[in-house]
XYZ file of C-alpha atoms in Angstrom:
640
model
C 44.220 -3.734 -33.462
C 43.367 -6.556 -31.011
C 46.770 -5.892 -29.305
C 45.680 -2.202 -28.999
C 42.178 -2.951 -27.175
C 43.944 -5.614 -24.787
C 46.293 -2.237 -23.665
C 43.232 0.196 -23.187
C 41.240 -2.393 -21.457
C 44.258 -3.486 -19.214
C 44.816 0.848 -19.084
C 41.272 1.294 -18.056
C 41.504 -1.654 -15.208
C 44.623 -0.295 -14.194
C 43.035 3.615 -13.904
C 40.162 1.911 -11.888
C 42.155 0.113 -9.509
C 44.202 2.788 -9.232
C 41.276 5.370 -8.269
C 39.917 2.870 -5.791
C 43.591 2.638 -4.284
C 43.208 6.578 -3.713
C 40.184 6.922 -2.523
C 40.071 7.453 1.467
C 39.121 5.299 3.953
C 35.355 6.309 5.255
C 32.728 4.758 7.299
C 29.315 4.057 5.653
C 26.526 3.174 8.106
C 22.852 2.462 7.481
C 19.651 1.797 9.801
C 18.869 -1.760 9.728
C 15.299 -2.662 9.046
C 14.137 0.712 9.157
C 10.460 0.354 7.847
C 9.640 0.010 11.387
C 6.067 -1.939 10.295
C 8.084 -4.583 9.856
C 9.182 -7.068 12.381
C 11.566 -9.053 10.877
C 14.269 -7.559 8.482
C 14.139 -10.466 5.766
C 10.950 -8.913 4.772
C 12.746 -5.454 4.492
C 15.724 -7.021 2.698
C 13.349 -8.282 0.149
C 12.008 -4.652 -0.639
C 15.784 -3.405 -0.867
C 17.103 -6.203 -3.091
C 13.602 -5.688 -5.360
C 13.867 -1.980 -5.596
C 17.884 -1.756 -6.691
C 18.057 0.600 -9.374
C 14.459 0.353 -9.879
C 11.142 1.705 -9.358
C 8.433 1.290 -6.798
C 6.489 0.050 -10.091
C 9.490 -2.110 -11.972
C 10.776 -2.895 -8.198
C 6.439 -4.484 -7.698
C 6.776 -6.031 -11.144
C 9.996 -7.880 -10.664
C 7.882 -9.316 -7.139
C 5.562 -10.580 -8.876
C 7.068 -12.856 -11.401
C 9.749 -13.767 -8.287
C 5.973 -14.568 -6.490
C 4.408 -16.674 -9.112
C 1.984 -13.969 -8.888
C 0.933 -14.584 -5.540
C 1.919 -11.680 -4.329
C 5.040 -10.657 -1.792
C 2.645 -9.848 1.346
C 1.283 -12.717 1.960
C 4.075 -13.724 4.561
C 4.504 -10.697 5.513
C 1.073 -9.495 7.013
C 1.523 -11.488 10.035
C 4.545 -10.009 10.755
C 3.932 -6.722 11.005
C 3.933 -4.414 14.599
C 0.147 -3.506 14.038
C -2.205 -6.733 14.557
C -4.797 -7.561 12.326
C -7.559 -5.361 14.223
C -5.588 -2.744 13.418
C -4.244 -2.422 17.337
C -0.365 -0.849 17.326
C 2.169 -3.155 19.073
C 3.422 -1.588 22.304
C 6.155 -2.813 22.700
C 6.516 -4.690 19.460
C 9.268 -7.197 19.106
C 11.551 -6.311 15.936
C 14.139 -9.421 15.470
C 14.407 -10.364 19.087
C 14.471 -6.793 20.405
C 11.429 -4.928 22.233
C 10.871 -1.645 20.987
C 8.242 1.099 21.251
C 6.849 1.402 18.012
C 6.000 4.922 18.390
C 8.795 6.355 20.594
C 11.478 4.482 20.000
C 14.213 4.766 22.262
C 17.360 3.439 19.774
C 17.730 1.930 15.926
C 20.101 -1.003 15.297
C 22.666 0.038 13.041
C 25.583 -1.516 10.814
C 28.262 0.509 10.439
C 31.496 -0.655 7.741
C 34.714 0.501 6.865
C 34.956 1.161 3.137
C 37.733 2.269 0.561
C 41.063 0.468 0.205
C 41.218 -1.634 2.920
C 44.987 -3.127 3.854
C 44.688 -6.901 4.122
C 44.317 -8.613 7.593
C 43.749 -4.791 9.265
C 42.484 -4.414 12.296
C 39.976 -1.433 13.270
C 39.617 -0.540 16.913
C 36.098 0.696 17.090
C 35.184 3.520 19.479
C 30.930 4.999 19.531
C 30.138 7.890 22.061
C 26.582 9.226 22.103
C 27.487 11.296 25.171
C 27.420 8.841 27.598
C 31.190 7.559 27.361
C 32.526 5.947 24.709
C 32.270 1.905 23.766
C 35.176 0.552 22.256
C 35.944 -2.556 20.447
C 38.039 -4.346 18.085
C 37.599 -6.108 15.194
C 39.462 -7.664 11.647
C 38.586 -4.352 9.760
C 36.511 -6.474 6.837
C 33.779 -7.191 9.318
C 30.657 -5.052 9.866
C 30.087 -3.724 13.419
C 26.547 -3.667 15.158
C 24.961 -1.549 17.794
C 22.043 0.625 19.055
C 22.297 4.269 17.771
C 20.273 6.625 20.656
C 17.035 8.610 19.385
C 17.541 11.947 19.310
C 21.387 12.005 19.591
C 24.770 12.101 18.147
C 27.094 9.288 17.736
C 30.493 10.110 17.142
C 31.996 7.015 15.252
C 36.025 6.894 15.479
C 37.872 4.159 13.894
C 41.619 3.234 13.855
C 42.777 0.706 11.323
C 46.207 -0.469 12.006
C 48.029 -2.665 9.442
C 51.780 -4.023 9.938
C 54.227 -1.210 9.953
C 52.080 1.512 8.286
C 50.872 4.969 10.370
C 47.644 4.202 11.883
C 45.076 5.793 9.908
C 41.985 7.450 12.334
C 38.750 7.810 10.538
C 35.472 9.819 12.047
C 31.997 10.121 11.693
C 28.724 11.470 12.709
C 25.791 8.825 13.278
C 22.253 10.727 13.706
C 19.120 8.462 12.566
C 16.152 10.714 11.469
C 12.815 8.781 13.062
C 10.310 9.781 10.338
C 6.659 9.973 11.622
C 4.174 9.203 9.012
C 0.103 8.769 8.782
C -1.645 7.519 6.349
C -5.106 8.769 5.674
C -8.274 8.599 3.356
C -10.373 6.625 1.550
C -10.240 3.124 0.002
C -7.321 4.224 -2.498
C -5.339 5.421 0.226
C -6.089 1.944 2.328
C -5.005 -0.197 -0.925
C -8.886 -1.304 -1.975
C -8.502 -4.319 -4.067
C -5.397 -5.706 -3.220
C -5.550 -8.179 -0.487
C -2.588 -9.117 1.586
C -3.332 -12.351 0.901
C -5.533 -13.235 -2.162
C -8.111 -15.724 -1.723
C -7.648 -19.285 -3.121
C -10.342 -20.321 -5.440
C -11.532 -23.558 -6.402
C -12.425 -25.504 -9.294
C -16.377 -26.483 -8.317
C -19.004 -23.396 -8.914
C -20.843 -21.727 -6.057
C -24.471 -20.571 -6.461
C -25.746 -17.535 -6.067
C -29.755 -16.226 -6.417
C -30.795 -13.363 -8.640
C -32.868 -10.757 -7.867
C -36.609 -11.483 -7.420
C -35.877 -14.254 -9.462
C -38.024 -17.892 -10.002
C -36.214 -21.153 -7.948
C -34.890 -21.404 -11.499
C -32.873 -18.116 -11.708
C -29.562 -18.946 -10.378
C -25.971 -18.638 -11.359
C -22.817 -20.466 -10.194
C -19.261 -18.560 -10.086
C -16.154 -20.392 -8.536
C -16.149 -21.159 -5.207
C -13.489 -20.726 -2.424
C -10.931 -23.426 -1.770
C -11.313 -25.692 0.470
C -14.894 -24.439 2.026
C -16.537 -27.666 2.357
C -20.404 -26.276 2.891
C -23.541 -26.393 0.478
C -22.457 -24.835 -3.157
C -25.892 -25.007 -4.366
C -28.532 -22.460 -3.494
C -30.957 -24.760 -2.350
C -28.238 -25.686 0.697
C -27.395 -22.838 2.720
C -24.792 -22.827 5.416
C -23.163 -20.494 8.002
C -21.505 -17.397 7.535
C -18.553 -18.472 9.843
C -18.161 -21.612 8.438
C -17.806 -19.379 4.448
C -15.417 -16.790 5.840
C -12.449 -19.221 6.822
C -11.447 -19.411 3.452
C -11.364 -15.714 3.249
C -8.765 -13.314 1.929
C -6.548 -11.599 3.959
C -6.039 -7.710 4.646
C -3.497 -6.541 7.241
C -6.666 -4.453 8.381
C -10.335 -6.390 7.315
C -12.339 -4.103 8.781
C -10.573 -1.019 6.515
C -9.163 -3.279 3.798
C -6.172 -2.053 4.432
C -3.035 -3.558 2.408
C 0.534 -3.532 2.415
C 0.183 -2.995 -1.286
C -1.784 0.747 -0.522
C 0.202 3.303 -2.576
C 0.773 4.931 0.944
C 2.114 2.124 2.190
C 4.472 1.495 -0.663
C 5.749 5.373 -0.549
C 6.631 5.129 3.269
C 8.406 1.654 2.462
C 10.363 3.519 -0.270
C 11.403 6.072 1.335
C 12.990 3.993 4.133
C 14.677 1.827 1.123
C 16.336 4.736 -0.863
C 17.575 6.553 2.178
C 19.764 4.212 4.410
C 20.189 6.722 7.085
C 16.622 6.991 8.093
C 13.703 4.993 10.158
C 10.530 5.144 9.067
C 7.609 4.841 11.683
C 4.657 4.391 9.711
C 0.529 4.621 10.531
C -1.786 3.368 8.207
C -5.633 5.047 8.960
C -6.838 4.933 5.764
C -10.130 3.293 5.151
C -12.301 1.726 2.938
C -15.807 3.871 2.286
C -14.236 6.911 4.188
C -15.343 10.744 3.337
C -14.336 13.277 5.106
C -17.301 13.616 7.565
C -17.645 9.832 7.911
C -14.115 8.300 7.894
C -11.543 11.163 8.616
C -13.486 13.438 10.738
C -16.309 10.589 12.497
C -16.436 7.685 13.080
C -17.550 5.290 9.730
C -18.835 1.649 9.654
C -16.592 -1.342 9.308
C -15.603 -3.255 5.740
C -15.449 -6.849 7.380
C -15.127 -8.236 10.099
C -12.332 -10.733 11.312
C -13.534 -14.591 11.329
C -15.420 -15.050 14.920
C -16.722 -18.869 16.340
C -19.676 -17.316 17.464
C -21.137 -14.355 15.040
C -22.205 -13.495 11.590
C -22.308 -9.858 11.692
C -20.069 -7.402 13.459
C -20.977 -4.091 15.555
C -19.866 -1.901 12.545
C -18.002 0.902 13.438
C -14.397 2.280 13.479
C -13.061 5.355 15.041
C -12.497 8.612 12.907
C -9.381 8.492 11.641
C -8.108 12.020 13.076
C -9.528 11.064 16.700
C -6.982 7.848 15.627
C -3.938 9.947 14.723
C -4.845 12.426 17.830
C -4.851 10.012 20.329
C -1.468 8.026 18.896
C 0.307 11.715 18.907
C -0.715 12.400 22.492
C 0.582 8.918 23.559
C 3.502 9.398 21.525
C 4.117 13.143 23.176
C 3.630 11.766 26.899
C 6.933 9.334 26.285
C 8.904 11.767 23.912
C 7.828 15.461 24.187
C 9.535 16.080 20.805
C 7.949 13.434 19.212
C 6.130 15.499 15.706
C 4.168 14.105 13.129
C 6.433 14.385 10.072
C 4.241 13.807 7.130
C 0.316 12.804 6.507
C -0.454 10.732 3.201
C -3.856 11.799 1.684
C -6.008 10.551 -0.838
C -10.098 11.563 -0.238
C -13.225 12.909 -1.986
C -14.226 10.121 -4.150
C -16.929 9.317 -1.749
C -18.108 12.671 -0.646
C -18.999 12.640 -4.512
C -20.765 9.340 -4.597
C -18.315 7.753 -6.933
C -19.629 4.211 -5.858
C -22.460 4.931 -7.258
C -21.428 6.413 -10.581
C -19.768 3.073 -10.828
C -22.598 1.495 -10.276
C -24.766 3.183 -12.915
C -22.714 2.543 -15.136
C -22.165 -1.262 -14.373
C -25.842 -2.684 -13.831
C -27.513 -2.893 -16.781
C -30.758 -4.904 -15.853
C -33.542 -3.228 -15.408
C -34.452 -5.278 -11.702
C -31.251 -4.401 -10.177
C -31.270 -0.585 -11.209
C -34.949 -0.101 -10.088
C -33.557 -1.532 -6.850
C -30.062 0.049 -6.364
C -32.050 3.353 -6.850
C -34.528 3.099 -4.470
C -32.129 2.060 -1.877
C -29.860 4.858 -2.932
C -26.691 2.646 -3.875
C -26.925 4.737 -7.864
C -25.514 8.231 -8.149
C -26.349 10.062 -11.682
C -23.229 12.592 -12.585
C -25.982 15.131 -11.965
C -25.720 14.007 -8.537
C -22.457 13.859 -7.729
C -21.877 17.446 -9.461
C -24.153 18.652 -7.011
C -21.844 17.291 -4.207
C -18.608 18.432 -5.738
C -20.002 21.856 -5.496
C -21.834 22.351 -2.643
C -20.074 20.307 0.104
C -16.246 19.006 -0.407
C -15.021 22.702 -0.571
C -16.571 22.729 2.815
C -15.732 19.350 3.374
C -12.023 20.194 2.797
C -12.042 23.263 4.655
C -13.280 21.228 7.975
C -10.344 18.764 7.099
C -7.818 21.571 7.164
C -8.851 23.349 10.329
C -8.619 19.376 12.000
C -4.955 18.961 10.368
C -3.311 22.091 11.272
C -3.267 21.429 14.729
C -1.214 17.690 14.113
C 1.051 18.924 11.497
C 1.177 22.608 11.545
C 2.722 23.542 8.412
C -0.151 21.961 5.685
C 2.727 21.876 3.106
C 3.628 18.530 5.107
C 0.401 16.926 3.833
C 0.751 15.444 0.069
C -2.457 15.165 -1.141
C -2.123 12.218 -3.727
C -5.102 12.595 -6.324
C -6.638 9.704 -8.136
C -6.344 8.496 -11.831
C -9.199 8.074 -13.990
C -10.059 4.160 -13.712
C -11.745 4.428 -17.265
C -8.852 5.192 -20.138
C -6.993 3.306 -21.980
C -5.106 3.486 -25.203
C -3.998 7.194 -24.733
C -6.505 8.594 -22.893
C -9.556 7.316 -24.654
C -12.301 6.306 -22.643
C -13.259 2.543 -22.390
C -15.964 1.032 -24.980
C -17.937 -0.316 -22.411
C -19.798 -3.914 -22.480
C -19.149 -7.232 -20.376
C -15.264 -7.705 -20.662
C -14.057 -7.862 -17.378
C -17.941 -7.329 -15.766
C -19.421 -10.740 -16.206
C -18.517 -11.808 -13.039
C -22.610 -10.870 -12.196
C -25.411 -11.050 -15.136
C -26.723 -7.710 -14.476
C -23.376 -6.185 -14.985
C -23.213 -4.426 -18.796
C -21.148 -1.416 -18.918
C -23.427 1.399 -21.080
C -21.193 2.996 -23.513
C -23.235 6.330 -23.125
C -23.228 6.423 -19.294
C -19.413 4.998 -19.080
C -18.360 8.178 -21.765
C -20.304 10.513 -19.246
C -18.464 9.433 -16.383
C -15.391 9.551 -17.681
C -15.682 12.793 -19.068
C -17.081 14.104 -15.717
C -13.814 12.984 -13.826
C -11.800 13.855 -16.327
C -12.629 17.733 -16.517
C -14.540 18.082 -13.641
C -13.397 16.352 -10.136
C -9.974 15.521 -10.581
C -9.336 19.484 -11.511
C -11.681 20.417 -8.644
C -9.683 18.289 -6.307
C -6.094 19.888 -7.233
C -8.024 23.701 -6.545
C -9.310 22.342 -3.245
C -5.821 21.092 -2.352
C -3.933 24.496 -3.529
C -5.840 26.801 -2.458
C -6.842 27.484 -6.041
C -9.822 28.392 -9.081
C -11.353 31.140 -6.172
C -10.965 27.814 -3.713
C -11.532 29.899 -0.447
C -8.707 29.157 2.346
C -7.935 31.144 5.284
C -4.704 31.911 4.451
C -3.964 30.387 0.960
C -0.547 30.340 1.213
C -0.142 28.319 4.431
C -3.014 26.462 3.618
C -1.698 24.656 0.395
C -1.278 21.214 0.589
C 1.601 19.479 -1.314
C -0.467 18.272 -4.604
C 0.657 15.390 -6.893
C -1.287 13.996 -10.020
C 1.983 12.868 -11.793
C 0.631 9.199 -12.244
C -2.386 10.137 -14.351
C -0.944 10.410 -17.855
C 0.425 6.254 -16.916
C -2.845 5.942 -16.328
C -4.435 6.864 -19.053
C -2.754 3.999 -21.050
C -4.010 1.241 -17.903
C -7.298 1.527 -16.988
C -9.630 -1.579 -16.733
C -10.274 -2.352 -20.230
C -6.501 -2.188 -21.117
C -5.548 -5.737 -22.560
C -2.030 -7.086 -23.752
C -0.273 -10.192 -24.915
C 1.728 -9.999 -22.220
C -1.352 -10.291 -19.845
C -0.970 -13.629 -17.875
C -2.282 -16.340 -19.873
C -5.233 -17.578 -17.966
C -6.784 -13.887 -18.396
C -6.285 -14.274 -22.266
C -7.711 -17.972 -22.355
C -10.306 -17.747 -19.324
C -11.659 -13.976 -19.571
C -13.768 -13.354 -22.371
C -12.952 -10.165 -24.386
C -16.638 -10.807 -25.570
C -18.108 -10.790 -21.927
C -18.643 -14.725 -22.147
C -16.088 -16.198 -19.352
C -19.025 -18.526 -17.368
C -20.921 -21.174 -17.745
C -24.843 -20.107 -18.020
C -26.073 -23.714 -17.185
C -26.768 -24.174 -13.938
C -26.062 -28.134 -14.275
C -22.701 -28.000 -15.668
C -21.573 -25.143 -14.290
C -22.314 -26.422 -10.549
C -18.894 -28.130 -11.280
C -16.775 -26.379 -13.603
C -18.465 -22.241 -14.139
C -15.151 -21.423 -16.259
C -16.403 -22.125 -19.525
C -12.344 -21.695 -20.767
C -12.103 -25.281 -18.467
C -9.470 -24.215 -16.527
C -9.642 -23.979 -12.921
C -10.395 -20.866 -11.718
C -7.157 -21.515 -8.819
C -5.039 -20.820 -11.562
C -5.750 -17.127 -11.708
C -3.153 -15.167 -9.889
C -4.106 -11.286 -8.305
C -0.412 -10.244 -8.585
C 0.813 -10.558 -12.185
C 1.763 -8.014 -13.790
C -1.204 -6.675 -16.440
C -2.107 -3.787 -19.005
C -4.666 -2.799 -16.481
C -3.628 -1.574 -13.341
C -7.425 -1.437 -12.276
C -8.867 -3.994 -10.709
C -12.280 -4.900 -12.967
C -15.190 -6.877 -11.511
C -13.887 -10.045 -12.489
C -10.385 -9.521 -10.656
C -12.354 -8.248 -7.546
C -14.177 -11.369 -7.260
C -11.341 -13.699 -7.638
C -8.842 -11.923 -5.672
C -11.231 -11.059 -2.608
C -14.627 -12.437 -3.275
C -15.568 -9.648 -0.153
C -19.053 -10.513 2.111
C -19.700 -7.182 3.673
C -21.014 -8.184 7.153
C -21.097 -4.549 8.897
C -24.274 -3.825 6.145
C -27.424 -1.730 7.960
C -29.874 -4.504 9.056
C -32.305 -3.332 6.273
C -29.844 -5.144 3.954
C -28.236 -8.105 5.584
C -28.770 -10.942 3.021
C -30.814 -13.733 4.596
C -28.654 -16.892 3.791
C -24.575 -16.981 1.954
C -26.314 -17.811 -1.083
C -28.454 -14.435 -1.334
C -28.546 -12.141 -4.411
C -27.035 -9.116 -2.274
C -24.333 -10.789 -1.642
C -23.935 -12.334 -5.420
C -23.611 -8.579 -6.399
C -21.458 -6.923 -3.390
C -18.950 -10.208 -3.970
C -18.659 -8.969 -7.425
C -17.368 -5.381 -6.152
C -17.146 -4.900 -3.060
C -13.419 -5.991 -2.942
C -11.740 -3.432 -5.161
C -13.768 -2.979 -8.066
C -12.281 -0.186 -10.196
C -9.947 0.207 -7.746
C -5.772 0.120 -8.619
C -4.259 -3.615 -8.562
C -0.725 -3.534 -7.060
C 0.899 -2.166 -10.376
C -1.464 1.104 -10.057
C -0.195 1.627 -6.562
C 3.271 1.251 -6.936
C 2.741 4.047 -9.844
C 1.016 6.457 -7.412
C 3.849 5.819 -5.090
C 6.476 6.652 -7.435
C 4.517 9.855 -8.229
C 4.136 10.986 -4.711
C 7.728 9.679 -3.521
C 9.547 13.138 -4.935
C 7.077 15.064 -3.041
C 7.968 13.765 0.477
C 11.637 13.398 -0.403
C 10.791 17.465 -1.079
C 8.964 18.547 1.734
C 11.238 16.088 4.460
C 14.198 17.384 3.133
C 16.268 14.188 2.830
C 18.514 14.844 -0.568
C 20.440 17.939 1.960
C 24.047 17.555 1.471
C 25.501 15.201 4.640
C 29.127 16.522 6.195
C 32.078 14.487 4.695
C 33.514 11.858 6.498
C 37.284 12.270 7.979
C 40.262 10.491 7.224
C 43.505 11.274 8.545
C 46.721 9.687 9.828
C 47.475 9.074 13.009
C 50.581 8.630 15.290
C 50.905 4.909 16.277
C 49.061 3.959 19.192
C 50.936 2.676 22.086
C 48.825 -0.838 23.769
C 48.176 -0.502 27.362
C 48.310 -3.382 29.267
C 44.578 -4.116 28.830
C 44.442 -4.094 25.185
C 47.846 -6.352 24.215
């Protein structure tokens, strides 16, 4: 018996070796670094090697634990070809080698003999784009670099010569596909929640005032590491001197991440297909509708640190005027330059979801008397209202602004959201402080939470795929042309993730540090001026990019992954002092609150990644290479 498994395992090497042994020489080539965001190809390489065989989600996972849950952008946001104001690089400098990010004028490429290789051959190289050939020589085992042409042909010829044998010629076609993609929408297109780089925390508390509250009604939370200012209430500081120890977005005054679902589908895209480049524009922002985001102009998230200010002007440009004016640049250097695909997630805010978070969340009776009368509440009353009467027209401005920039509207995958509130197959969250004691006002209702959910679930999100197809007496102009590409694949994930989900596999400092029972802080003021984790661990130790049951961010994670001050605020609520009750709340949510954590966005991305592959067309069958022989080649005097 053992004798007989030796001779089939020694049969099946033999069959294998003996397969690769007839298979023909071929040349395989690939773009190099072809997620053209990024500067340097290590960063690329790390996506590929993550994302083997895997998912965008399993591919995010396996970065986190190979992160120490610190997350893989937080090198890699300062070396991207858009700065941090959100300014394109032209040129930008991609390892050593100026190139217009938008019209790019060549790709580097590797191209490799593979098959059955003859030991010590040698490959003369020849590459013609139509401007004469370039020829070189090399020992066939090495890889050969160069600078494929946009928007041309290169005809690859090898000829591998070994010893006596014929001289085998093999041929290729090399045509790089420059895909053009925008990103647009609202704060789950940008990648809410998810800083670049999360903010360090420290061990010491940081007070913060409650709402027309007595000297006495304070509460400390952590503080950021290494800010060195007054903790205590009754020692305010500067602004500037807070927001150095700030987190990091590739895109403050958008919050936009590298972790955005959008982001992550573009990236993939460029990983599973070798043969493509992928020029990528994030507009997505933070707080957009449709009117006031995509359409207008909308105000600002944050602002980058400044030596001089506390508060910023306020405003970015409308994300279409954005894309409008990058395609007419773009069309002045390349006439054929097209926009190949838009990436769109928006509505949430045309519905006032904010504030149906916020009902639900605040609990005391001072903060929801005030959040009402400054309008920062929504009832579902309210936003059903808006879901009626103005995103259908909402959506019907946004197609009549797209058409022109990407003509055929199939090109635009509209990615809808997932309900933030399920978990455990679909059933909505029991509500209370797990997760939302990050503030004492925050309680979620049970009554108000079920209402909400039940109102996404049935209402908006089914309202959102009609508006995108065209559907459920949706009026379009011409319903056929005017669909959109619609996915909503990730919601059933969802359902099992929102931000109540909880695991033993959750990292340990959420199981030890926050309270399933809503208790995670210290209530006195005296003790908890120097330790407010009542677990007694320090709060440093909590890492934004581990994986977790919940792939929503709650209140809890917001504050200790971003801890966001919201300088562009109307003057009517600037907070006087870094200490104010305003911002004790808005730090509590205002960085990604029910929002998806990294894990969530790498699930959207693998929904919406089919689509594009779809609608660009890149799983059409590619020509086979050639291999033939060849009749020896007789040196000239200038190749012996």
């Amino acid at each position: 018996m053992l004798l007989a498994c030796v001779l089939a395992a020694l049969s099946a090497s033999w069959a294998e070796a003996q397969t690769a042994a007839d298979a023909p020489l071929r040349i395989s080539w690939e773009v190099r670094n072809r997620f053209r965001l990024f500067r340097e190809e290590r960063d690329f390489l790390l996506q590929t090697d993550a994302e083997r065989g895997r998912s965008v989600l399993a591919a995010e996972q396996a970065l986190e634990l190979q992160s120490d849950g610190r997350g893989w952008a937080r090198n890699t946001v300062n070396r991207l070809c858009i700065d941090l104001s959100g300014r394109v690089n032209e040129p930008c400098t991609r390892d050593n080698v100026k190139e217009s990010y938008l019209t790019p004028v060549d790709h580097p490429i590797v191209v490799r003999l593979t098959g059955p290789i003859p030991v010590g051959a040698t490959c003369a190289w020849s590459f013609d784009d139509g401007d004469g050939p370039q020829s070189s020589t090399f020992d066939c085992a090495e890889p050969v670099n160069l600078r494929a042409r946009y928007g041309r042909t290169t005809v690859a010829n090898v000829d591998v010569s070994s010893g006596s044998d014929a001289t085998q010629r093999v041929s290729t076609e090399i045509a790089v596909r420059d895909i053009l993609i925008a990103g647009l929408g609202d704060s789950i297109a940008s990648g809410e929640g998810n800083p670049d780089r999360a903010i360090a925390l420290a061990d010491e508390g940081f007070c913060f005032r409650s709402y027309l509250g007595t000297a006495s009604a304070q509460y400390y939370r952590p503080s950021r590491a290494g800010y060195k200012g007054g903790r205590a209430c009754e020692a305010p500081d500067f602004l500037t001197v807070w927001q150095k120890q700030r987190a990091l977005w590739f895109n403050s005054a958008c919050h936009r991440s590298l972790y955005s679902y959008q982001t992550r589908t573009a990236l993939a895209l460029a990983v599973q297909y070798p043969h493509i480049a992928v020029t990528y524009l994030p507009l997505a922002c933070t707080g957009a509708t449709i009117t006031d985001g995509l359409l207008g102009y909308q105000r600002v998230q944050e602002c980058l640190p400044s030596k001089t200010a506390n508060t910023c002007s306020g405003t970015v440009n409308g994300q279409l005027s954005e894309l409008r004016d990058a395609l007419a640049a773009a069309k002045r250097r390349q006439p054929d330059r097209k926009l190949d695909l838009v990436l769109l997630s928006v509505g949430a805010n045309d519905i006032y979801f904010s504030g149906l978070v916020a009902d639900v969340i605040v609990d005391t009776p001072t903060e929801r008397a005030l959040f009402r009368r400054s309008g920062v509440m929504a009832s579902v009353e309210d936003s059903r209202a808006a879901l009626t009467r103005d995103l259908p027209q909402g959506f019907s401005k946004l197609r009549e602004a797209l058409r022109p920039l990407v003509g055929d509207m199939s090109r635009v995958i509209y990615t809808s959201y997932a309900n933030p509130t399920l978990a455990d197959s679909g059933t909505p969250c029991p509500g209370g402080r797990a997760g939302f004691d990050i503030h004492p006002s925050f309680n979620l209702q049970p009554q108000r939470l079920a209402a909400v959910s039940n109102y996404v679930e049935s209402e908006f999100l089914p309202q959102l795929k009609a508006l995108a197809l065209c559907q459920s007496g949706i009026l379009c102009r011409d319903p056929r042309a005017d669909r959109m590409t619609f996915v909503d694949a990730h919601q059933a994930a969802f359902a099992n993730h929102g931000f109540c989900a909880r695991a033993e596999s959750d990292p340990e400092f959420d199981r030890q540090c926050f309270s399933a029972s809503g208790e995670s802080f210290d209530p006195d003021i005296v003790t908890a001026a120097n330790q407010p984790m009542l677990c007694g661990r320090s709060a440093g130790e909590y890492r934004a990019y581990l994986p977790r049951a919940r792939w929503i961010r709650d209140a809890n994670d917001s504050y200790f992954a971003a801890m966001t001050y919201p300088q562009a605020l109307p003057s009517s609520m600037q907070p006087s002092d870094i200490h104010d009750a305003t911002w004790g709340v808005l730090s509590a949510v205002y960085g990604g609150a029910v929002h998806p954590s990294a894990e969530g966005h790498a699930a959207m991305a693998d929904a919406a990644l089919p689509a594009a592959s779809a609608v660009l067309q890149l799983d059409a069958n590619v020509p086979e290479v050639i291999s033939q022989p060849v009749p020896p080649i007789t040196p000239t005097p200038a190749t012996r």
